[in-house]
Amino acid sequence: MADNLIDDVRLAHMLADSADSITMDRFRSDDLSVQVKEDDTAVTDADTAVEEALKRTLATARPRDGFHGEESGESGWGRRRWVIDPIDGTANFVRGAPVWATLIALVIGELPVLSVVSAPALSRRWWAHQGGGAFAGRGLLSGKKIEVSSVDWVSDAFLSYSSLGGWVDSGRGRQFGDLLRSAQRTRGFGDFWSYMMVAEGSVDIACEPDLALHDMAALVPIVTEAGGRFTSLDGDPGPVGPGALATNARLHEQVLNMLAMDVGDDKEDSLVIARRAVPVTED
């Protein structure tokens, strides 16, 4: 499988190069167009331009493959499907914060087999393909292999997350609060960056309560090829939901157990408990 994916890896990097050119041209521009979608999230002209450009390229380069984009949805059909999030972290992009990335994944059947996560404002790119290891650097020819950490216990772990509100809405507010309190160090890096830092070994746990396929597909190969584990919050492997949990693998069962839903969990009670449980950490 690994050898068969090499051409697709090169193509994914070409797609990322194209996306980077578009996004960096529009980042912090005075005339950036921003609209609010039905789900109350933002979409910019850069989001749509990237997705349209990558979709056109794939239609020529891989005409038999399907396509799934955050903005345009599903098109085409086939066992092979490209999953694109043109800008993960659009809210950051709009505010001028540099933590955003284009997520590109190839899914065969239900399994993401290769991906590129490109964050040009951070001058950083991550990529992996099945059986080939995970890498980070500025581009394909300058990458260095990355690996997850060797931390064995949640009490010694560094945890990254997005926000508290979604955990309360999911009914796991109390569990997440307990996890925050149990970890040695917590920070809200959020979005793709949490998962890339798990793959690099600088963070041990990353988790979110509610994500879509385009948010997760590109994260899976990079985390798993770096030696980590990526599942739903219920422990199912891959980008299947509900939510996502990525760890260095050693911590995974511990965290799954801590986040497990209890019968009769009450969201209102979870809110109160979670607020009390959020730790105050110092550098």
PDB file of N, CA and C in Angstrom, residues 158 184-187 189 280-283:
ATOM      1  N   PHE A 158       0.336  16.352  29.230  1.00  0.00           N
ATOM      2  CA  PHE A 158       0.013  17.678  28.708  1.00  0.00           C
ATOM      3  C   PHE A 158      -1.209  17.501  27.805  1.00  0.00           C
ATOM      4  N   GLN A 184      -1.380  17.003  34.190  1.00  0.00           N
ATOM      5  CA  GLN A 184      -0.346  17.849  34.778  1.00  0.00           C
ATOM      6  C   GLN A 184      -0.401  19.265  34.230  1.00  0.00           C
ATOM      7  N   ARG A 185      -0.703  19.395  32.930  1.00  0.00           N
ATOM      8  CA  ARG A 185      -0.681  20.709  32.281  1.00  0.00           C
ATOM      9  C   ARG A 185      -1.772  20.743  31.217  1.00  0.00           C
ATOM     10  N   THR A 186      -2.489  21.866  31.105  1.00  0.00           N
ATOM     11  CA  THR A 186      -3.543  22.001  30.097  1.00  0.00           C
ATOM     12  C   THR A 186      -3.410  23.347  29.397  1.00  0.00           C
ATOM     13  N   ARG A 187      -3.678  23.316  28.091  1.00  0.00           N
ATOM     14  CA  ARG A 187      -3.717  24.536  27.304  1.00  0.00           C
ATOM     15  C   ARG A 187      -4.737  24.358  26.178  1.00  0.00           C
ATOM     16  N   PHE A 189      -4.943  24.989  22.822  1.00  0.00           N
ATOM     17  CA  PHE A 189      -4.387  25.313  21.506  1.00  0.00           C
ATOM     18  C   PHE A 189      -5.458  25.187  20.419  1.00  0.00           C
ATOM     19  N   VAL A 280      -6.638  26.097  37.307  1.00  0.00           N
ATOM     20  CA  VAL A 280      -5.861  27.297  37.012  1.00  0.00           C
ATOM     21  C   VAL A 280      -4.401  26.852  36.951  1.00  0.00           C
ATOM     22  N   THR A 281      -3.799  26.943  35.760  1.00  0.00           N
ATOM     23  CA  THR A 281      -2.426  26.492  35.583  1.00  0.00           C
ATOM     24  C   THR A 281      -1.519  27.690  35.374  1.00  0.00           C
ATOM     25  N   GLU A 282      -0.305  27.533  35.775  1.00  0.00           N
ATOM     26  CA  GLU A 282       0.676  28.592  35.610  1.00  0.00           C
ATOM     27  C   GLU A 282       1.857  28.082  34.815  1.00  0.00           C
ATOM     28  N   ASP A 283       2.489  28.975  34.064  1.00  0.00           N
ATOM     29  CA  ASP A 283       3.675  28.596  33.303  1.00  0.00           C
ATOM     30  C   ASP A 283       4.815  28.225  34.249  1.00  0.00           C
TER      31      ASP A 283
END
